[in-house]
Short mmCIF file of N, CA and C in Angstrom, two decimals:
data_model
loop_
_atom_site.label_atom_id
_atom_site.label_comp_id
_atom_site.label_asym_id
_atom_site.label_seq_id
_atom_site.Cartn_x
_atom_site.Cartn_y
_atom_site.Cartn_z
N MET A 1 77.54 123.41 134.73
CA MET A 1 76.51 122.95 136.66
C MET A 1 74.72 122.90 135.99
N ASP A 2 74.02 122.54 135.99
CA ASP A 2 72.77 123.10 136.66
C ASP A 2 72.35 124.09 137.45
N ALA A 3 70.79 124.78 137.20
CA ALA A 3 70.61 125.79 138.51
C ALA A 3 71.02 125.61 140.37
N ASN A 4 71.06 124.22 140.36
CA ASN A 4 71.89 124.21 141.47
C ASN A 4 73.35 123.96 141.96
N GLY A 5 73.82 124.02 140.76
CA GLY A 5 75.20 124.21 140.13
C GLY A 5 76.64 122.20 141.04
N ASN A 6 75.38 121.32 140.71
CA ASN A 6 74.98 120.23 140.64
C ASN A 6 76.12 120.77 138.99
N PRO A 7 77.14 118.97 138.86
CA PRO A 7 77.25 118.93 137.38
C PRO A 7 76.56 118.91 136.06
N VAL A 8 76.12 118.68 135.04
CA VAL A 8 75.08 118.43 133.89
C VAL A 8 75.96 116.73 134.11
N VAL A 9 74.41 115.66 133.45
CA VAL A 9 75.00 114.51 133.70
C VAL A 9 74.80 114.46 132.24
N ILE A 10 75.14 112.94 131.31
CA ILE A 10 74.72 112.86 130.53
C ILE A 10 76.06 111.77 130.12
N GLU A 11 74.67 111.02 129.07
CA GLU A 11 75.07 109.52 129.39
C GLU A 11 75.45 109.50 128.23
N ILE A 12 76.61 108.71 127.50
CA ILE A 12 76.85 108.94 125.75
C ILE A 12 77.44 107.04 125.05
N ASP A 13 77.26 107.29 124.32
CA ASP A 13 76.95 105.32 123.92
C ASP A 13 77.01 105.37 122.30
N GLU A 14 77.14 103.96 121.59
CA GLU A 14 77.78 104.33 120.52
C GLU A 14 76.62 102.93 120.17
N SER A 15 75.94 102.90 118.24
CA SER A 15 75.89 102.05 118.00
C SER A 15 75.63 101.81 116.71
N LYS A 16 75.33 100.26 116.26
CA LYS A 16 75.30 100.45 114.26
C LYS A 16 73.81 100.24 114.35
N TYR A 17 73.29 101.50 112.38
CA TYR A 17 72.15 101.02 112.35
C TYR A 17 71.95 99.76 111.18
N PHE A 18 70.95 99.35 111.16
CA PHE A 18 71.19 98.73 109.42
C PHE A 18 72.59 97.04 108.98
N HIS A 19 72.99 96.62 110.51
CA HIS A 19 73.53 95.28 109.96
C HIS A 19 72.79 94.95 110.42
N ARG A 20 72.93 93.25 109.98
CA ARG A 20 72.76 92.09 110.22
C ARG A 20 73.08 91.90 111.23
N LYS A 21 72.41 91.25 111.98
CA LYS A 21 72.41 90.39 113.67
C LYS A 21 72.31 88.89 113.70
N TYR A 22 73.52 88.71 114.23
CA TYR A 22 73.37 86.76 115.37
C TYR A 22 73.50 86.39 113.19
N HIS A 23 74.95 87.07 112.23
CA HIS A 23 75.14 86.53 110.62
C HIS A 23 73.20 86.09 109.78
N ARG A 24 72.28 86.42 109.70
CA ARG A 24 71.90 85.75 109.67
C ARG A 24 71.26 87.42 109.05
N GLY A 25 70.29 87.18 107.49
CA GLY A 25 69.73 88.46 106.49
C GLY A 25 70.87 88.75 105.62
N GLN A 26 70.52 89.78 104.66
CA GLN A 26 71.31 90.24 104.16
C GLN A 26 72.18 91.15 105.27
N TRP A 27 73.83 91.26 104.16
CA TRP A 27 74.79 91.87 104.13
C TRP A 27 74.95 92.75 104.38
N ARG A 28 75.20 94.50 105.09
CA ARG A 28 74.65 95.99 105.09
C ARG A 28 75.78 96.03 105.58
N GLU A 29 76.63 97.37 104.90
CA GLU A 29 77.69 97.83 105.83
C GLU A 29 76.82 98.53 107.44
N GLY A 30 75.37 99.45 107.36
CA GLY A 30 75.31 99.91 108.05
C GLY A 30 76.29 100.95 108.82
N HIS A 31 75.87 101.82 109.92
CA HIS A 31 76.12 102.96 110.36
C HIS A 31 75.94 103.72 111.73
N TRP A 32 77.52 103.28 112.44
CA TRP A 32 77.57 103.45 113.00
C TRP A 32 77.02 105.58 113.63
N VAL A 33 76.80 105.53 114.94
CA VAL A 33 76.44 106.60 115.33
C VAL A 33 76.62 107.14 116.57
N PHE A 34 76.98 108.22 117.03
CA PHE A 34 77.58 108.21 118.73
C PHE A 34 75.77 109.26 119.35
N VAL A 35 75.63 108.97 120.55
CA VAL A 35 74.54 109.44 121.09
C VAL A 35 74.85 109.75 122.22
N GLY A 36 74.04 111.32 122.89
CA GLY A 36 74.40 111.64 123.46
C GLY A 36 72.78 112.42 125.09
N ILE A 37 72.69 112.03 125.91
CA ILE A 37 71.67 112.38 126.02
C ILE A 37 71.81 112.87 127.72
N GLU A 38 71.00 114.24 128.21
CA GLU A 38 70.73 115.03 129.69
C GLU A 38 69.93 114.30 130.86
N HIS A 39 70.42 113.31 131.47
CA HIS A 39 69.57 113.40 132.45
C HIS A 39 68.56 114.09 131.83
N ASN A 40 67.92 114.92 132.97
CA ASN A 40 67.53 115.96 133.32
C ASN A 40 66.09 117.05 132.43
N THR A 41 67.54 117.73 131.94
CA THR A 41 66.55 118.55 130.74
C THR A 41 65.61 117.05 128.85
N GLY A 42 66.53 115.73 128.71
CA GLY A 42 66.20 114.99 127.30
C GLY A 42 67.38 115.25 126.17
N LYS A 43 67.55 117.09 127.18
CA LYS A 43 68.60 117.20 125.55
C LYS A 43 69.32 115.78 124.55
N CYS A 44 69.61 115.83 123.38
CA CYS A 44 69.94 115.29 122.88
C CYS A 44 70.92 114.81 121.74
N PHE A 45 71.90 114.60 121.02
CA PHE A 45 72.29 114.50 120.37
C PHE A 45 72.30 113.34 119.60
N LEU A 46 73.51 113.05 117.79
CA LEU A 46 72.98 112.54 117.76
C LEU A 46 73.88 112.48 116.18
N ALA A 47 75.23 111.98 115.87
CA ALA A 47 76.02 112.15 115.01
C ALA A 47 76.45 110.54 114.44
N GLU A 48 76.76 110.64 112.71
CA GLU A 48 77.06 109.53 112.60
C GLU A 48 78.66 109.42 112.16
N LEU A 49 79.21 108.05 112.94
CA LEU A 49 80.74 108.43 112.49
C LEU A 49 81.03 106.76 111.25
N PRO A 50 82.73 107.44 111.42
CA PRO A 50 82.92 106.33 109.99
C PRO A 50 83.73 104.93 110.94
N ASP A 51 84.18 105.32 112.29
CA ASP A 51 84.36 104.12 113.21
C ASP A 51 84.05 104.74 115.01
N ARG A 52 84.41 104.18 115.53
CA ARG A 52 84.50 104.25 117.10
C ARG A 52 85.80 104.00 117.95
N THR A 53 86.55 104.18 117.34
CA THR A 53 87.71 104.60 117.58
C THR A 53 88.15 106.17 118.13
N ALA A 54 88.72 106.07 119.85
CA ALA A 54 89.08 106.74 120.53
C ALA A 54 89.36 109.00 119.53
N ALA A 55 90.12 108.06 117.74
CA ALA A 55 90.30 109.33 117.56
C ALA A 55 89.59 110.24 117.13
N THR A 56 88.51 109.13 116.99
CA THR A 56 87.65 109.55 116.41
C THR A 56 86.57 110.30 117.05
N LEU A 57 85.45 109.58 118.50
CA LEU A 57 84.87 110.22 119.53
C LEU A 57 85.81 110.78 120.05
N GLU A 58 86.54 111.35 120.52
CA GLU A 58 86.93 112.67 121.20
C GLU A 58 86.73 113.53 120.99
N PRO A 59 87.47 113.68 119.63
CA PRO A 59 86.50 115.31 119.35
C PRO A 59 84.97 115.15 119.12
N LEU A 60 84.36 114.17 119.41
CA LEU A 60 82.42 115.08 119.02
C LEU A 60 82.45 115.18 120.35
N ILE A 61 82.59 114.19 121.72
CA ILE A 61 83.32 114.50 123.02
C ILE A 61 83.28 116.22 123.86
N ARG A 62 84.51 116.64 122.91
CA ARG A 62 84.66 117.86 122.50
C ARG A 62 83.55 119.00 122.43
N HIS A 63 83.52 118.25 120.76
CA HIS A 63 82.49 119.53 120.33
C HIS A 63 80.61 119.40 121.21
N HIS A 64 80.44 118.31 120.99
CA HIS A 64 78.88 118.37 121.76
C HIS A 64 78.89 118.73 123.44
N ILE A 65 80.16 117.88 124.13
CA ILE A 65 79.47 118.43 125.75
C ILE A 65 80.48 119.54 126.45
N LEU A 66 79.53 120.40 126.56
CA LEU A 66 80.93 121.06 127.94
C LEU A 66 81.08 120.54 128.75
N PRO A 67 82.02 121.48 129.06
CA PRO A 67 83.30 121.06 130.20
C PRO A 67 81.94 121.31 130.98
N SER A 68 82.46 120.53 132.30
CA SER A 68 82.35 120.37 133.90
C SER A 68 80.84 119.38 133.91
N TYR A 69 80.10 119.04 132.51
CA TYR A 69 79.74 117.80 132.47
C TYR A 69 79.99 116.61 133.15
N HIS A 70 78.73 115.78 133.46
CA HIS A 70 79.32 114.15 134.39
C HIS A 70 79.22 113.27 133.59
N ILE A 71 79.90 112.36 133.01
CA ILE A 71 79.55 112.12 131.77
C ILE A 71 80.02 110.45 132.73
N ILE A 72 78.71 109.58 131.43
CA ILE A 72 78.19 108.68 131.94
C ILE A 72 78.36 107.82 130.21
N CYS A 73 79.19 106.31 130.79
CA CYS A 73 79.49 105.84 129.88
C CYS A 73 78.92 103.86 129.93
N ASP A 74 79.43 103.10 129.05
CA ASP A 74 80.21 101.31 128.83
C ASP A 74 81.23 101.66 129.27
N ASP A 75 82.02 100.04 129.43
CA ASP A 75 83.14 100.26 129.49
C ASP A 75 84.27 99.65 127.64
N TRP A 76 83.57 100.69 127.22
CA TRP A 76 84.37 100.86 126.03
C TRP A 76 85.65 101.37 125.92
N PRO A 77 86.71 100.26 125.40
CA PRO A 77 87.64 100.93 126.39
C PRO A 77 87.95 103.08 125.44
N PRO A 78 88.16 102.82 123.96
CA PRO A 78 87.92 104.39 124.04
C PRO A 78 87.70 105.56 124.47
N TYR A 79 86.43 104.59 125.80
CA TYR A 79 86.00 105.82 126.65
C TYR A 79 86.89 106.19 128.23
N ALA A 80 87.59 105.51 127.66
CA ALA A 80 88.98 104.77 129.59
C ALA A 80 89.34 106.05 129.25
N ASN A 81 89.50 107.47 128.41
CA ASN A 81 90.69 108.07 129.16
C ASN A 81 89.02 109.69 129.36
N ILE A 82 87.84 109.64 128.86
CA ILE A 82 87.24 110.71 129.38
C ILE A 82 87.75 111.50 129.82
N ASP A 83 88.16 111.58 131.51
CA ASP A 83 88.60 112.58 132.25
C ASP A 83 89.31 113.30 132.01
N GLN A 84 89.75 112.61 131.32
CA GLN A 84 91.68 113.68 130.91
C GLN A 84 91.46 114.77 129.10
N ILE A 85 90.11 114.13 129.06
CA ILE A 85 90.35 114.86 127.89
C ILE A 85 89.91 116.54 128.12
N GLY A 86 90.55 117.22 127.94
CA GLY A 86 91.17 118.97 128.02
C GLY A 86 91.55 119.20 129.36
N GLY A 87 92.72 118.33 129.96
CA GLY A 87 93.38 118.31 131.15
C GLY A 87 91.92 117.72 131.96
N GLY A 88 91.42 117.30 132.27
CA GLY A 88 90.37 116.40 132.67
C GLY A 88 89.14 117.90 132.97
N ILE A 89 88.08 118.11 132.18
CA ILE A 89 87.03 118.86 132.47
C ILE A 89 85.77 118.43 132.60
N HIS A 90 85.37 116.95 132.20
CA HIS A 90 84.61 115.72 132.51
C HIS A 90 85.20 114.76 133.91
N LEU A 91 83.58 115.46 134.57
CA LEU A 91 83.72 114.20 135.59
C LEU A 91 83.60 112.69 134.54
N HIS A 92 83.08 111.80 134.47
CA HIS A 92 83.72 110.29 134.39
C HIS A 92 82.41 109.36 135.16
N SER A 93 82.42 108.26 134.85
CA SER A 93 81.45 108.04 135.35
C SER A 93 81.41 106.36 134.43
N VAL A 94 81.40 105.07 135.38
CA VAL A 94 81.48 103.61 133.75
C VAL A 94 80.90 102.71 134.43
N ILE A 95 79.83 102.44 133.79
CA ILE A 95 78.24 101.01 133.51
C ILE A 95 79.24 100.20 132.83
N VAL A 96 79.73 99.25 133.77
CA VAL A 96 80.01 97.35 133.66
C VAL A 96 78.77 96.62 133.31
N HIS A 97 77.94 96.99 131.67
CA HIS A 97 77.23 95.76 131.89
C HIS A 97 76.82 94.16 132.17
N GLN A 98 78.58 94.32 132.35
CA GLN A 98 78.28 92.55 132.37
C GLN A 98 78.23 91.95 133.94
N GLN A 99 78.16 93.63 135.07
CA GLN A 99 77.84 93.12 136.40
C GLN A 99 76.56 94.14 136.70
N HIS A 100 76.49 95.17 136.20
CA HIS A 100 75.38 95.52 135.93
C HIS A 100 75.07 96.82 135.41
N PHE A 101 73.52 96.89 135.46
CA PHE A 101 72.80 98.13 134.52
C PHE A 101 73.26 99.94 134.42
N VAL A 102 72.80 99.53 136.90
CA VAL A 102 73.14 100.57 137.56
C VAL A 102 73.81 100.40 138.31
N ASP A 103 75.24 101.92 138.38
CA ASP A 103 75.95 101.67 139.71
C ASP A 103 74.78 101.10 141.62
N PRO A 104 75.25 100.21 141.63
CA PRO A 104 74.81 99.59 142.79
C PRO A 104 75.03 100.48 143.78
N ASP A 105 76.00 101.54 144.16
CA ASP A 105 76.18 103.15 145.53
C ASP A 105 75.99 103.49 144.82
N ASP A 106 75.66 104.16 143.76
CA ASP A 106 74.79 105.34 143.47
C ASP A 106 73.31 104.88 142.05
N PRO A 107 72.30 104.80 142.25
CA PRO A 107 71.25 104.66 141.51
C PRO A 107 70.99 106.10 140.08
N ASP A 108 71.76 106.68 140.30
CA ASP A 108 71.92 107.95 138.90
C ASP A 108 72.67 108.22 138.42
N ILE A 109 73.71 106.56 138.67
CA ILE A 109 74.22 106.39 137.46
C ILE A 109 74.36 105.58 137.33
N HIS A 110 73.79 105.52 135.27
CA HIS A 110 73.07 104.35 134.82
C HIS A 110 73.34 104.58 133.22
N THR A 111 72.61 103.42 132.03
CA THR A 111 72.57 104.52 130.88
C THR A 111 70.83 103.45 130.34
N LYS A 112 70.03 104.18 131.29
CA LYS A 112 68.91 103.90 130.70
C LYS A 112 68.39 104.40 129.68
N ASN A 113 68.57 105.67 129.99
CA ASN A 113 68.06 107.15 128.79
C ASN A 113 68.44 106.23 127.96
N ILE A 114 69.49 106.14 127.72
CA ILE A 114 70.61 106.26 126.47
C ILE A 114 70.27 104.48 125.16
N LYS A 115 70.20 104.09 125.99
CA LYS A 115 69.29 102.84 125.59
C LYS A 115 68.17 102.85 124.91
N ASN A 116 67.24 103.77 125.34
CA ASN A 116 66.22 103.78 125.34
C ASN A 116 65.88 104.59 123.79
N ILE A 117 66.65 105.77 123.73
CA ILE A 117 66.40 106.76 121.92
C ILE A 117 67.53 104.92 121.11
N TRP A 118 67.86 104.68 121.81
CA TRP A 118 68.23 103.49 120.73
C TRP A 118 66.93 103.05 120.41
N ILE A 119 66.45 102.56 121.15
CA ILE A 119 65.09 101.64 120.70
C ILE A 119 64.49 102.58 119.86
N CYS A 120 63.93 103.50 120.07
CA CYS A 120 62.91 105.03 119.83
C CYS A 120 63.22 105.10 118.69
N THR A 121 65.03 105.41 118.15
CA THR A 121 65.64 105.38 116.60
C THR A 121 65.36 104.32 116.03
N LYS A 122 66.35 103.25 116.56
CA LYS A 122 65.42 101.93 115.46
C LYS A 122 63.86 102.11 115.35
N ARG A 123 63.40 101.99 116.27
CA ARG A 123 61.79 101.71 115.43
C ARG A 123 61.77 102.81 114.35
N LYS A 124 61.78 103.50 115.36
CA LYS A 124 61.17 104.38 113.53
C LYS A 124 61.46 104.37 112.87
N LEU A 125 62.94 103.86 112.31
CA LEU A 125 63.46 103.49 110.65
C LEU A 125 62.56 102.13 110.45
N ARG A 126 62.40 101.65 111.08
CA ARG A 126 61.52 100.33 111.02
C ARG A 126 60.18 100.54 110.39
N ARG A 127 59.84 101.36 111.09
CA ARG A 127 58.38 101.58 111.04
C ARG A 127 58.50 102.04 109.40
N GLN A 128 59.61 102.40 109.01
CA GLN A 128 58.35 104.00 106.95
C GLN A 128 59.35 102.56 106.65
N PHE A 129 58.94 100.97 105.84
CA PHE A 129 59.27 100.60 105.61
C PHE A 129 60.53 100.44 103.89
N GLY A 130 61.20 101.21 105.27
CA GLY A 130 63.08 101.52 104.00
C GLY A 130 63.45 102.33 104.33
N THR A 131 64.67 102.56 104.09
CA THR A 131 64.91 104.23 103.99
C THR A 131 66.58 103.73 102.94
N PHE A 132 67.54 104.74 103.11
CA PHE A 132 67.63 105.34 101.51
C PHE A 132 69.25 105.14 102.77
N LEU A 133 70.09 104.78 101.67
CA LEU A 133 71.28 105.18 102.87
C LEU A 133 71.57 106.66 102.54
N ASP A 134 71.88 107.51 101.23
CA ASP A 134 72.35 108.69 101.16
C ASP A 134 71.20 109.71 102.22
N LEU A 135 70.26 109.34 102.48
CA LEU A 135 69.78 109.84 103.57
C LEU A 135 69.69 110.21 104.91
N PHE A 136 70.27 109.39 105.32
CA PHE A 136 70.24 108.28 106.87
C PHE A 136 70.70 109.61 107.69
N SER A 137 72.11 110.69 107.11
CA SER A 137 71.41 111.70 108.77
C SER A 137 70.92 112.95 108.47
N SER A 138 69.89 112.80 107.84
CA SER A 138 68.42 113.54 107.18
C SER A 138 67.16 112.22 108.27
N TYR A 139 67.45 111.34 108.63
CA TYR A 139 66.36 110.77 109.23
C TYR A 139 65.99 110.48 111.02
N LEU A 140 68.28 110.63 111.34
CA LEU A 140 68.33 111.60 112.24
C LEU A 140 68.35 112.92 112.40
N HIS A 141 69.03 113.58 111.71
CA HIS A 141 67.66 114.90 111.60
C HIS A 141 66.56 114.60 112.30
N GLU A 142 65.50 114.08 111.16
CA GLU A 142 64.35 114.28 111.51
C GLU A 142 63.84 113.40 113.40
N PHE A 143 64.84 113.12 113.91
CA PHE A 143 63.88 111.80 115.10
C PHE A 143 65.06 113.26 115.57
N LEU A 144 65.73 114.03 115.66
CA LEU A 144 65.43 115.25 116.71
C LEU A 144 65.10 116.70 116.72
N LEU A 145 64.19 116.69 115.59
CA LEU A 145 63.77 117.71 115.91
C LEU A 145 61.72 116.93 116.77
N CYS A 146 61.60 115.21 115.84
CA CYS A 146 60.31 115.39 116.33
C CYS A 146 60.37 115.16 117.87
N ILE A 147 62.11 115.04 118.88
CA ILE A 147 61.66 114.60 120.23
C ILE A 147 61.58 116.04 121.09
N ARG A 148 62.94 117.00 120.43
CA ARG A 148 62.99 118.37 121.29
C ARG A 148 61.61 119.06 120.51
N PHE A 149 60.71 119.39 119.47
CA PHE A 149 58.87 119.65 119.77
C PHE A 149 58.03 118.25 119.24
N ARG A 150 58.70 117.69 120.10
CA ARG A 150 57.54 116.70 120.48
C ARG A 150 56.30 116.60 121.53
N GLU A 151 55.71 117.51 122.03
CA GLU A 151 55.10 117.94 123.75
C GLU A 151 54.13 119.03 122.70
N GLU A 152 55.36 120.41 121.56
CA GLU A 152 54.28 121.68 121.33
C GLU A 152 52.80 120.04 119.82
N GLY A 153 53.74 119.44 119.10
CA GLY A 153 54.31 118.96 117.93
C GLY A 153 54.73 119.97 116.35
N MET A 154 55.41 119.05 115.71
CA MET A 154 56.00 119.81 114.60
C MET A 154 55.42 121.01 114.25
N PHE A 155 54.64 120.46 113.54
CA PHE A 155 53.98 122.23 112.77
C PHE A 155 53.54 122.46 113.30
N LEU A 156 53.42 122.84 114.73
CA LEU A 156 52.47 123.98 115.53
C LEU A 156 53.51 124.76 115.54
N ALA A 157 55.15 123.64 115.76
CA ALA A 157 56.71 124.35 116.10
C ALA A 157 57.05 124.62 114.22
N MET A 158 57.25 124.43 113.63
CA MET A 158 57.03 125.35 111.64
C MET A 158 56.78 126.32 112.05
N LEU A 159 55.55 126.57 111.96
CA LEU A 159 55.45 127.60 112.48
C LEU A 159 55.62 128.56 113.39
N ARG A 160 55.21 129.22 114.74
CA ARG A 160 55.51 129.66 115.04
C ARG A 160 57.52 130.12 115.10
N ILE A 161 58.12 128.72 114.72
CA ILE A 161 60.08 129.07 114.41
C ILE A 161 59.67 129.97 112.17
N ILE A 162 58.35 130.11 111.82
CA ILE A 162 58.01 131.19 110.87
C ILE A 162 57.77 132.55 111.47
N ALA A 163 57.06 132.21 112.21
CA ALA A 163 56.73 133.94 112.37
C ALA A 163 57.15 133.97 112.91
N ASP A 164 57.93 133.55 114.31
CA ASP A 164 59.80 134.68 115.07
C ASP A 164 60.62 134.60 114.27
N ASN A 165 60.77 134.47 112.69
CA ASN A 165 61.99 134.85 111.40
C ASN A 165 61.23 135.76 110.52
N TYR A 166 60.28 135.49 109.95
CA TYR A 166 59.64 135.73 109.14
C TYR A 166 58.81 137.29 109.50
N SER A 167 58.57 138.02 110.93
CA SER A 167 57.40 138.49 110.97
C SER A 167 56.47 139.90 109.79
N LEU A 168 55.08 140.55 109.91
CA LEU A 168 55.51 140.73 108.63
C LEU A 168 55.29 142.48 109.53
#
């Protein structure tokens, strides 16, 4: 619950990185990534996935999302039972993108933030002029650090963390 006693709203989605689109270009295996982002705080997580099945996604939802959160997602079938995870500890709203991107009855139910995260992460990885498959998870961690410390700056944040943990 947030400071006003309302459930914290979090959007979740999954996407594939480094695959070819529209059957163009060199074929690559790619990486599935699961992401969640809170509406009000912008806190987010990224997790690499072996696949997008419910058996894979449900433990990640339990691990990363606290009970009583309001989860917003698209109509991907493995998300159908989110409101039953842990005996119904989450609220659940679904956006069917074929119909609309924002719920016409409640403008706060949307997946705009999650789509923005996908654009930003994929753009950052493209700007690197190549990536190594073995380092893919470290690229995701670096992106999360950049988001977390964007206002303070990575270098100043690193100095503050060192100072807090290794005082003289």
